[in-house]
PDB file of C-alpha atoms in Angstrom:
ATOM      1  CA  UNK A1280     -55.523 289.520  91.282  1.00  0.00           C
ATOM      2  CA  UNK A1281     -56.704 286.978  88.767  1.00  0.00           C
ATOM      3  CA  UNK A1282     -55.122 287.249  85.596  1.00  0.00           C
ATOM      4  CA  UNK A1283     -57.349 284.202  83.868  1.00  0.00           C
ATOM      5  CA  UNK A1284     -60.571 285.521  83.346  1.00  0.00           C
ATOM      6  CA  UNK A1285     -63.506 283.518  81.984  1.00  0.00           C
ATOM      7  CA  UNK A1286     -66.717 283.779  81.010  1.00  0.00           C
ATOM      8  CA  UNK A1287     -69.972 283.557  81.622  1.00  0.00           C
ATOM      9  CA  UNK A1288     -70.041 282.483  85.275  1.00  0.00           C
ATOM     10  CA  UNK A1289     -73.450 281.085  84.984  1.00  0.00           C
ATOM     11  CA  UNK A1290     -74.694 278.843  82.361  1.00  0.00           C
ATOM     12  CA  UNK A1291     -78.293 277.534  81.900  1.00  0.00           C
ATOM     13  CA  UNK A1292     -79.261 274.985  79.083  1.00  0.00           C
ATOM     14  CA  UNK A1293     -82.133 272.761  78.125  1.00  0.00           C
ATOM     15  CA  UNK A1294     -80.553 269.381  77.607  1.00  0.00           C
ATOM     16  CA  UNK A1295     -79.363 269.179  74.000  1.00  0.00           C
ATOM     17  CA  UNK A1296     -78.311 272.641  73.891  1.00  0.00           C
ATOM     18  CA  UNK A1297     -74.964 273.427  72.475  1.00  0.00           C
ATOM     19  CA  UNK A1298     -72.493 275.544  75.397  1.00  0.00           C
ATOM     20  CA  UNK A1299     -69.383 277.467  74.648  1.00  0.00           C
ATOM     21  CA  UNK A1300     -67.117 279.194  77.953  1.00  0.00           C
ATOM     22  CA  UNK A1301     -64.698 281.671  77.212  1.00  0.00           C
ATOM     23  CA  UNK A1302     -61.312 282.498  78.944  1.00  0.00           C
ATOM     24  CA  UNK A1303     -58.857 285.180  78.292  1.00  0.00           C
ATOM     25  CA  UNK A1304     -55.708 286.155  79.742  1.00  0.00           C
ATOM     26  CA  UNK A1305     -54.128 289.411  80.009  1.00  0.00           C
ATOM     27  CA  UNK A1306     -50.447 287.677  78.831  1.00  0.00           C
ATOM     28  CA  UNK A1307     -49.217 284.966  77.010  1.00  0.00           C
ATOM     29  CA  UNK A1308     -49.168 281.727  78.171  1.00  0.00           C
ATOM     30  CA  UNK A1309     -47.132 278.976  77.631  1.00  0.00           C
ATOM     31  CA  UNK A1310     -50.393 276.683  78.324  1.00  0.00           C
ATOM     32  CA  UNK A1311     -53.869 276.316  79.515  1.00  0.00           C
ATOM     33  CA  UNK A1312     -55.387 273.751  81.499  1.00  0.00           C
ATOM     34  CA  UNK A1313     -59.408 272.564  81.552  1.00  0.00           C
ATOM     35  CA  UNK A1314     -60.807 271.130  84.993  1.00  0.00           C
ATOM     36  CA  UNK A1315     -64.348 269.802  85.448  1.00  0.00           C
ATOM     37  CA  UNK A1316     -65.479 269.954  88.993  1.00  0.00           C
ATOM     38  CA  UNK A1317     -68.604 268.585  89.619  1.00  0.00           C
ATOM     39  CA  UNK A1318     -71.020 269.662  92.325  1.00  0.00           C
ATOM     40  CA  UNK A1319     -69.770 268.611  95.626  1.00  0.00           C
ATOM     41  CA  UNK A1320     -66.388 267.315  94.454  1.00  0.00           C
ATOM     42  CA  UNK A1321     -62.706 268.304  93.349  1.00  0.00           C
ATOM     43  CA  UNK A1322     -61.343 269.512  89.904  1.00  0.00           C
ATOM     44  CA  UNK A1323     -60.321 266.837  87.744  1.00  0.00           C
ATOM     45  CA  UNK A1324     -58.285 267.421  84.832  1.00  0.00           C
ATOM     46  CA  UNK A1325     -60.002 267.887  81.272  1.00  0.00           C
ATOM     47  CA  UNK A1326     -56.758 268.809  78.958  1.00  0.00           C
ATOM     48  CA  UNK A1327     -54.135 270.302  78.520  1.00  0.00           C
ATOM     49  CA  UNK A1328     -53.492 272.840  74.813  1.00  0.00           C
ATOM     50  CA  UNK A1329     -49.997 273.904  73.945  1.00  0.00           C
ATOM     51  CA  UNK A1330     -49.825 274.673  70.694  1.00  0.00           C
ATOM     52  CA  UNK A1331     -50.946 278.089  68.966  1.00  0.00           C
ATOM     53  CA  UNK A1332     -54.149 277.708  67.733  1.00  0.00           C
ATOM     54  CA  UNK A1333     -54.773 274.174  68.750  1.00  0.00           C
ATOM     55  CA  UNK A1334     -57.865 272.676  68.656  1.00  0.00           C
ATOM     56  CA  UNK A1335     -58.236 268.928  70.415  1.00  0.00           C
ATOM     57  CA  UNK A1336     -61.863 267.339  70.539  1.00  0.00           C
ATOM     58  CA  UNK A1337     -62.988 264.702  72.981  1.00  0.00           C
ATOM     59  CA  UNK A1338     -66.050 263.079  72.494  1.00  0.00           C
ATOM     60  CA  UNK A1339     -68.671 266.031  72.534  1.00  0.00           C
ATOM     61  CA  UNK A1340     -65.874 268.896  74.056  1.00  0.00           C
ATOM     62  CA  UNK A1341     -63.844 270.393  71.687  1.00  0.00           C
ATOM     63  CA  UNK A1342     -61.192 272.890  73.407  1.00  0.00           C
ATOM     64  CA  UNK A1343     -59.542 275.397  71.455  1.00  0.00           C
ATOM     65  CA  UNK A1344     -56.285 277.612  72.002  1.00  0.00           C
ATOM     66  CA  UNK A1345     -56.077 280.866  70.407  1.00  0.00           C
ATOM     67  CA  UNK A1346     -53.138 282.036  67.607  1.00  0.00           C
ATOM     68  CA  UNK A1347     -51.915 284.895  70.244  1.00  0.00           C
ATOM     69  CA  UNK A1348     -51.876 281.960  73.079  1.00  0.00           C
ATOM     70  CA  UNK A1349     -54.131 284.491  75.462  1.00  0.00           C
ATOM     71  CA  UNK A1350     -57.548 283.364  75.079  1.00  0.00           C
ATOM     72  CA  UNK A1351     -58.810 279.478  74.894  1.00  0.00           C
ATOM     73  CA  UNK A1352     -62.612 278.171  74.915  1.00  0.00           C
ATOM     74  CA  UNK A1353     -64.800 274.987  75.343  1.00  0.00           C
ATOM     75  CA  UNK A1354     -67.519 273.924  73.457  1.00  0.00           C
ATOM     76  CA  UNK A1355     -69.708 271.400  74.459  1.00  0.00           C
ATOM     77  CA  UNK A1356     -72.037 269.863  71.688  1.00  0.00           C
ATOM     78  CA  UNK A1357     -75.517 269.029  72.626  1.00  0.00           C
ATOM     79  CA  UNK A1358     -75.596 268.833  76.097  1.00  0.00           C
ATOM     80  CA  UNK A1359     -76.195 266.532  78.525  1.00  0.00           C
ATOM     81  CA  UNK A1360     -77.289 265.912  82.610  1.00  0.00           C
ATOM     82  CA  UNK A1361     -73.523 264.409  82.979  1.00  0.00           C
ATOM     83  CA  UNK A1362     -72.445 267.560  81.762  1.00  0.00           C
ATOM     84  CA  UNK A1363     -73.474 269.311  84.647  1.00  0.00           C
ATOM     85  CA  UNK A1364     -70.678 271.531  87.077  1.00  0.00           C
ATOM     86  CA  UNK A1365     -68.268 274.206  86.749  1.00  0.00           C
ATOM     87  CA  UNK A1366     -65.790 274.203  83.991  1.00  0.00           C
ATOM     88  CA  UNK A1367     -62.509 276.013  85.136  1.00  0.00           C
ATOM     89  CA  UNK A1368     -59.450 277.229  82.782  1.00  0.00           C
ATOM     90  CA  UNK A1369     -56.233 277.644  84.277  1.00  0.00           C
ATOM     91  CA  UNK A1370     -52.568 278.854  83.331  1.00  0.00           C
ATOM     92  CA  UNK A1371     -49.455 279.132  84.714  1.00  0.00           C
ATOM     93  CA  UNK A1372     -48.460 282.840  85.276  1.00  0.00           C
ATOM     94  CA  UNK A1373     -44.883 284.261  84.168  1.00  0.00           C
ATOM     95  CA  UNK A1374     -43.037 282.495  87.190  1.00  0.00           C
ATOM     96  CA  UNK A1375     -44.339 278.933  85.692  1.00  0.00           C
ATOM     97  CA  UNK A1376     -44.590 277.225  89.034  1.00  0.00           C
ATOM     98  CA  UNK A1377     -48.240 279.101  89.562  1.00  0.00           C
ATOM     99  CA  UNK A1378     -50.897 277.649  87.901  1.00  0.00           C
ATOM    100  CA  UNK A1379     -53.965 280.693  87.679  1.00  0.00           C
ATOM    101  CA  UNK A1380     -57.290 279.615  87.619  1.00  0.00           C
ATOM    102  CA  UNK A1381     -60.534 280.963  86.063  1.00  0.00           C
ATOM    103  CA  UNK A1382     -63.242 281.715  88.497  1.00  0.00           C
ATOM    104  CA  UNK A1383     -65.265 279.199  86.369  1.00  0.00           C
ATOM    105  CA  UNK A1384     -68.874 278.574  84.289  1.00  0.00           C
ATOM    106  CA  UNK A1385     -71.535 276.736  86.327  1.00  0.00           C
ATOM    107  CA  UNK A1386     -73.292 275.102  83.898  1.00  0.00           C
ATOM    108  CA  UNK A1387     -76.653 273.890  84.547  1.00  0.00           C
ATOM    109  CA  UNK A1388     -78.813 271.171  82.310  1.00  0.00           C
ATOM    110  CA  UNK A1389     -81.774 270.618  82.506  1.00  0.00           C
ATOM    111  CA  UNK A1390     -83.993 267.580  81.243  1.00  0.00           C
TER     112      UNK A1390
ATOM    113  CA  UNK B1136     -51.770 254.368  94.735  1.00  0.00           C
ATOM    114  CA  UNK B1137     -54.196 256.917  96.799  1.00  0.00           C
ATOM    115  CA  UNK B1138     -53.481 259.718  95.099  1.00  0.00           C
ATOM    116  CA  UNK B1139     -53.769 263.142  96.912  1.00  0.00           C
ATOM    117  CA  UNK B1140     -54.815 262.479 100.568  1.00  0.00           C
ATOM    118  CA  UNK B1141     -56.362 265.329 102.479  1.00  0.00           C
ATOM    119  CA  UNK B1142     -57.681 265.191 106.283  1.00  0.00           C
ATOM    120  CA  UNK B1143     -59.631 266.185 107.901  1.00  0.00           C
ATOM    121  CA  UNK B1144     -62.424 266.684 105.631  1.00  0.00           C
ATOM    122  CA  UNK B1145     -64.632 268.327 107.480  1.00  0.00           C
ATOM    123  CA  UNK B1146     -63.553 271.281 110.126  1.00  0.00           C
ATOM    124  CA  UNK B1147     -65.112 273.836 112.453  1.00  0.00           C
ATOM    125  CA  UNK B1148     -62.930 276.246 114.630  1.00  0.00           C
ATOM    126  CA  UNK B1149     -63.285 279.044 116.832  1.00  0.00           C
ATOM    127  CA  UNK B1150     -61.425 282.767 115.899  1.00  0.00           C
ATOM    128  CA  UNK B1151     -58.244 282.550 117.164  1.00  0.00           C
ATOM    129  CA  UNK B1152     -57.507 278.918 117.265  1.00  0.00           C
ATOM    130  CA  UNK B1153     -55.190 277.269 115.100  1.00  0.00           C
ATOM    131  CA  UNK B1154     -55.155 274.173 112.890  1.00  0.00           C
ATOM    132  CA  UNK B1155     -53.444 272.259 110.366  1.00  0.00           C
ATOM    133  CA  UNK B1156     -54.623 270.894 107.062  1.00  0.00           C
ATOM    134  CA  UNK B1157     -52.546 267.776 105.970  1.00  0.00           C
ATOM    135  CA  UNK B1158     -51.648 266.756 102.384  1.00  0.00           C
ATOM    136  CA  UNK B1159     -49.829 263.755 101.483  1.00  0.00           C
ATOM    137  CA  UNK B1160     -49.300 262.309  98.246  1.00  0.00           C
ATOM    138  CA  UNK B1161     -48.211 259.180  96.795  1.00  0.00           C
ATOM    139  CA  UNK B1162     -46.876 259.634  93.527  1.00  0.00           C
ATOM    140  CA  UNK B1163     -43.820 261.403  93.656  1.00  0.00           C
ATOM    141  CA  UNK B1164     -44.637 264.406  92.657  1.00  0.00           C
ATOM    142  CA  UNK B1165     -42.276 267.569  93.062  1.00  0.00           C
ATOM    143  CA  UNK B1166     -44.319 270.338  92.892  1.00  0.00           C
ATOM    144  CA  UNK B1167     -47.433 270.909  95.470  1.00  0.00           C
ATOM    145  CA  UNK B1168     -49.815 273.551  96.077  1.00  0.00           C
ATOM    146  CA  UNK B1169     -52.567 274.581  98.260  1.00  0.00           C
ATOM    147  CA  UNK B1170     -55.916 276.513  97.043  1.00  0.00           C
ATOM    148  CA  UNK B1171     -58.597 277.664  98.639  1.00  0.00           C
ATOM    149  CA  UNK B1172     -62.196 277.966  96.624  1.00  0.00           C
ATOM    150  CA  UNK B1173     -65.008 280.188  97.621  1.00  0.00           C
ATOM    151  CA  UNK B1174     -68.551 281.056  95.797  1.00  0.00           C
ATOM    152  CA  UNK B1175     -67.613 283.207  92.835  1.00  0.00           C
ATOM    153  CA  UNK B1176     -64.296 283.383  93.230  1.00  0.00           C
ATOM    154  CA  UNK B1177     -63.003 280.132  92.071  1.00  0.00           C
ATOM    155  CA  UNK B1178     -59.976 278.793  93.249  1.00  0.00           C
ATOM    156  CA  UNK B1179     -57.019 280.781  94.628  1.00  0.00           C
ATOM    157  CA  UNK B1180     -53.802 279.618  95.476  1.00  0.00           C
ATOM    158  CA  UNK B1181     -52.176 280.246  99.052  1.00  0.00           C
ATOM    159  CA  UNK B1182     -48.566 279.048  98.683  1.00  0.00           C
ATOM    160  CA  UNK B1183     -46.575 276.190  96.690  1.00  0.00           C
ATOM    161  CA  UNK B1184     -43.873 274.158  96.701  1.00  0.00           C
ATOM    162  CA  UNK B1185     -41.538 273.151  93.782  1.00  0.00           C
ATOM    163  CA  UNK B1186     -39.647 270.237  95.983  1.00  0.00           C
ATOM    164  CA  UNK B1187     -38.848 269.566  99.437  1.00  0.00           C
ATOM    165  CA  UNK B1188     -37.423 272.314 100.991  1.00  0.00           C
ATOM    166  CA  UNK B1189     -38.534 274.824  98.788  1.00  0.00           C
ATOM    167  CA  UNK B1190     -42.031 277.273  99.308  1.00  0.00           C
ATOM    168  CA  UNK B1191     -43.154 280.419  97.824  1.00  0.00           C
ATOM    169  CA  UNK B1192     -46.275 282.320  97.756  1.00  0.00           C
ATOM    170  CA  UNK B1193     -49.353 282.486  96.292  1.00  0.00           C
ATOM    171  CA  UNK B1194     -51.978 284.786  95.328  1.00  0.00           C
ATOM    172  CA  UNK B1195     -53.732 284.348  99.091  1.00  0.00           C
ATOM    173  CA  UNK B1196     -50.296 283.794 101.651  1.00  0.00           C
ATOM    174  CA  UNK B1197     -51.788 286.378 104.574  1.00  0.00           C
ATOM    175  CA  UNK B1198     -52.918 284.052 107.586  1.00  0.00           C
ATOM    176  CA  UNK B1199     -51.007 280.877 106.416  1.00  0.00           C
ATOM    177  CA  UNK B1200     -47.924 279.028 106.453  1.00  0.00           C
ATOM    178  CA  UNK B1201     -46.402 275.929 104.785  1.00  0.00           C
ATOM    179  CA  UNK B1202     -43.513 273.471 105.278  1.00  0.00           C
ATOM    180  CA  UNK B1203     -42.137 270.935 102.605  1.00  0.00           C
ATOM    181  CA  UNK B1204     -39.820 268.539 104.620  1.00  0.00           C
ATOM    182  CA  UNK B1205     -40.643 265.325 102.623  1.00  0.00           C
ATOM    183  CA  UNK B1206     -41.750 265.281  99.227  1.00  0.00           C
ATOM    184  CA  UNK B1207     -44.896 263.359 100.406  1.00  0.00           C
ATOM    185  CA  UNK B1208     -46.389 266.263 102.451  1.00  0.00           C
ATOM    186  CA  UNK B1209     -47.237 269.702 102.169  1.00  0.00           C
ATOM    187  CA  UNK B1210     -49.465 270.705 105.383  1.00  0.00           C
ATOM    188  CA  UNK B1211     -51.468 273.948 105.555  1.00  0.00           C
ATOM    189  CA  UNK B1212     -51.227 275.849 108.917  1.00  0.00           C
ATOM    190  CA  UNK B1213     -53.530 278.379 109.890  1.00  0.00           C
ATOM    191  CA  UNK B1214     -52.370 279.840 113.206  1.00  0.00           C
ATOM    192  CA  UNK B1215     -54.831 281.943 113.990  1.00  0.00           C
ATOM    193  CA  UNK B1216     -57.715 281.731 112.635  1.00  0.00           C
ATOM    194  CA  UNK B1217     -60.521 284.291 111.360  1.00  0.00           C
ATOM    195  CA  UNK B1218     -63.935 283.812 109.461  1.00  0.00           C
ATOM    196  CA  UNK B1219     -62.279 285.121 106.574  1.00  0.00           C
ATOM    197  CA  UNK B1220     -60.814 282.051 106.208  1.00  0.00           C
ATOM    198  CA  UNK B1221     -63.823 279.874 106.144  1.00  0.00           C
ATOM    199  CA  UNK B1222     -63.654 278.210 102.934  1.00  0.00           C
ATOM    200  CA  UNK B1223     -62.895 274.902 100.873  1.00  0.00           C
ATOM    201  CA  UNK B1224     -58.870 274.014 101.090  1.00  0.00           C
ATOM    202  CA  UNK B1225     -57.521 271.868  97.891  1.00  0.00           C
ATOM    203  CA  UNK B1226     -54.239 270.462  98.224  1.00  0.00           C
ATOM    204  CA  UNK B1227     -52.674 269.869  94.535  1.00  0.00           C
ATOM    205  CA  UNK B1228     -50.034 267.796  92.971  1.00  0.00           C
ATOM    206  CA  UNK B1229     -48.259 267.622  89.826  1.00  0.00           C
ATOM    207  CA  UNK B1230     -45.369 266.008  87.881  1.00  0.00           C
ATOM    208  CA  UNK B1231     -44.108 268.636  86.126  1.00  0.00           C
ATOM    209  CA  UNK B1232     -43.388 272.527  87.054  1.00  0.00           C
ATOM    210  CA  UNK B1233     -45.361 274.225  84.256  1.00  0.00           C
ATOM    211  CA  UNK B1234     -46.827 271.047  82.702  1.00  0.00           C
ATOM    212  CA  UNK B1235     -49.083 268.144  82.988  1.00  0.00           C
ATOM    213  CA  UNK B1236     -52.306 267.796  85.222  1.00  0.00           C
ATOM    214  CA  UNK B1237     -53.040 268.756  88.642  1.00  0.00           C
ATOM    215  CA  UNK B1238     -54.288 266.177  90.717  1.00  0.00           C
ATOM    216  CA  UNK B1239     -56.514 267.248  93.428  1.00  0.00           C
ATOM    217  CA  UNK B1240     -57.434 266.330  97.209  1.00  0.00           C
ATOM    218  CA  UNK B1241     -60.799 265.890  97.509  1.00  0.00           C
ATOM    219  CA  UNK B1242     -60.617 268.676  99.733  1.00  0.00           C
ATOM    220  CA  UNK B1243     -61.175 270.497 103.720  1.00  0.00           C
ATOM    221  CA  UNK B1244     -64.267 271.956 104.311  1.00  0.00           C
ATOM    222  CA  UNK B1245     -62.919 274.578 107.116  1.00  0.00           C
ATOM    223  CA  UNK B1246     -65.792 276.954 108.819  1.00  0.00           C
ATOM    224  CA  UNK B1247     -64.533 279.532 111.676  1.00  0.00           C
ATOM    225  CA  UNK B1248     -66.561 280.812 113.631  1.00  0.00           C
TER     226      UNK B1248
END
């Protein structure tokens, strides 16, 4: 099974709302990965955090890897209607060819 | 460039029939993969590839098989098909093995009747 997991799986904010998902893994990994997909479309690649304890901002999304490299998150600072979709964490499992998704936050603004 | 190129979008079978899902890709990418997303249960992969020649399995193999002749393509063959497998198919390519983005298809809308 799925060795990423992440939550919530639902998300519901009023626009301007601050949103934080969660993901945790049950081993280290040597990464993680952040994909946006928005309703309708395909995952498109966020970032990438390597480092223990990284933190990288961009723009409103700040993305942070934890000191034990098995649990990241992603903040998003006052929300807004483009931030709409499902956020998705993934790493690559001990082989390092698989990359292991999250089963993802749906996040939901609304105006 | 295109990108990742996935066809046909949109696909309805009957149980039992069979079908492939093509992926092509123009950048030169070595490794591939193939995922298929359903409500809940985000995306799960059904088998790689690391180069031409070279496959391996997934979380989700059961019901599907893959060939890597060209380092362009990476089809997805269902042979015989079952509802179970009514889902969206992503076809995924990166640069690196274990680094660097994905870049996805914009995916196969399969339903099976």
């Amino acid at each position: 099974g799925q060795q990423v997991m992440q939550i919530p799986q639902y998300q519901h904010v009023q626009e301007g709302e601050d949103f934080t998902t969660y993901c945790n893994s049950s081993t280290t990994l040597s990464n993680i990965q952040w994909y946006k997909q928005r309703p309708g479309g395909h995952p498109v690649f966020l970032i990438q955090l390597v480092k223990s304890g990284e933190v990288k901002k961009q723009k409103r999304l700040t993305f942070q890897f934890g000191e034990a490299k098995k649990n990241s998150s992603l903040h998003i600072t006052a929300t807004q209607t483009t931030d709409v979709g499902t956020y998705f964490c993934a790493g690559f499992l001990n082989s390092g060819y698989a990359l292991n998704f999250g089963k993802g936050t749906s996040l939901l603004v609304t105006p | 460039n295109a990108g990742v190129t996935q066809t046909p979008k949109f696909q309805v079978l009957k149980t039992g029939q069979s079908m492939t899902l093509q992926c092509a890709q123009d950048m030169n990418h070595e490794y591939m993969s193939w995922y298929r997303q359903d409500p809940g249960m985000g995306l799960r992969l059904i088998h790689y590839s690391v180069g031409a020649g070279i496959t391996d399995q997934g979380e989700v193999p059961n019901g599907y098989n893959v060939s890597r002749s060209t380092t362009e393509d990476f089809p997805l063959r269902l042979l015989s098909a079952a509802p179970s497998q009514t889902s969206v198919y992503f076809c995924a390519s990166t640069r690196g093995s274990n680094t660097g983005e994905l870049f996805f298809g914009e995916g196969s809308r399969l339903t099976v009747l």
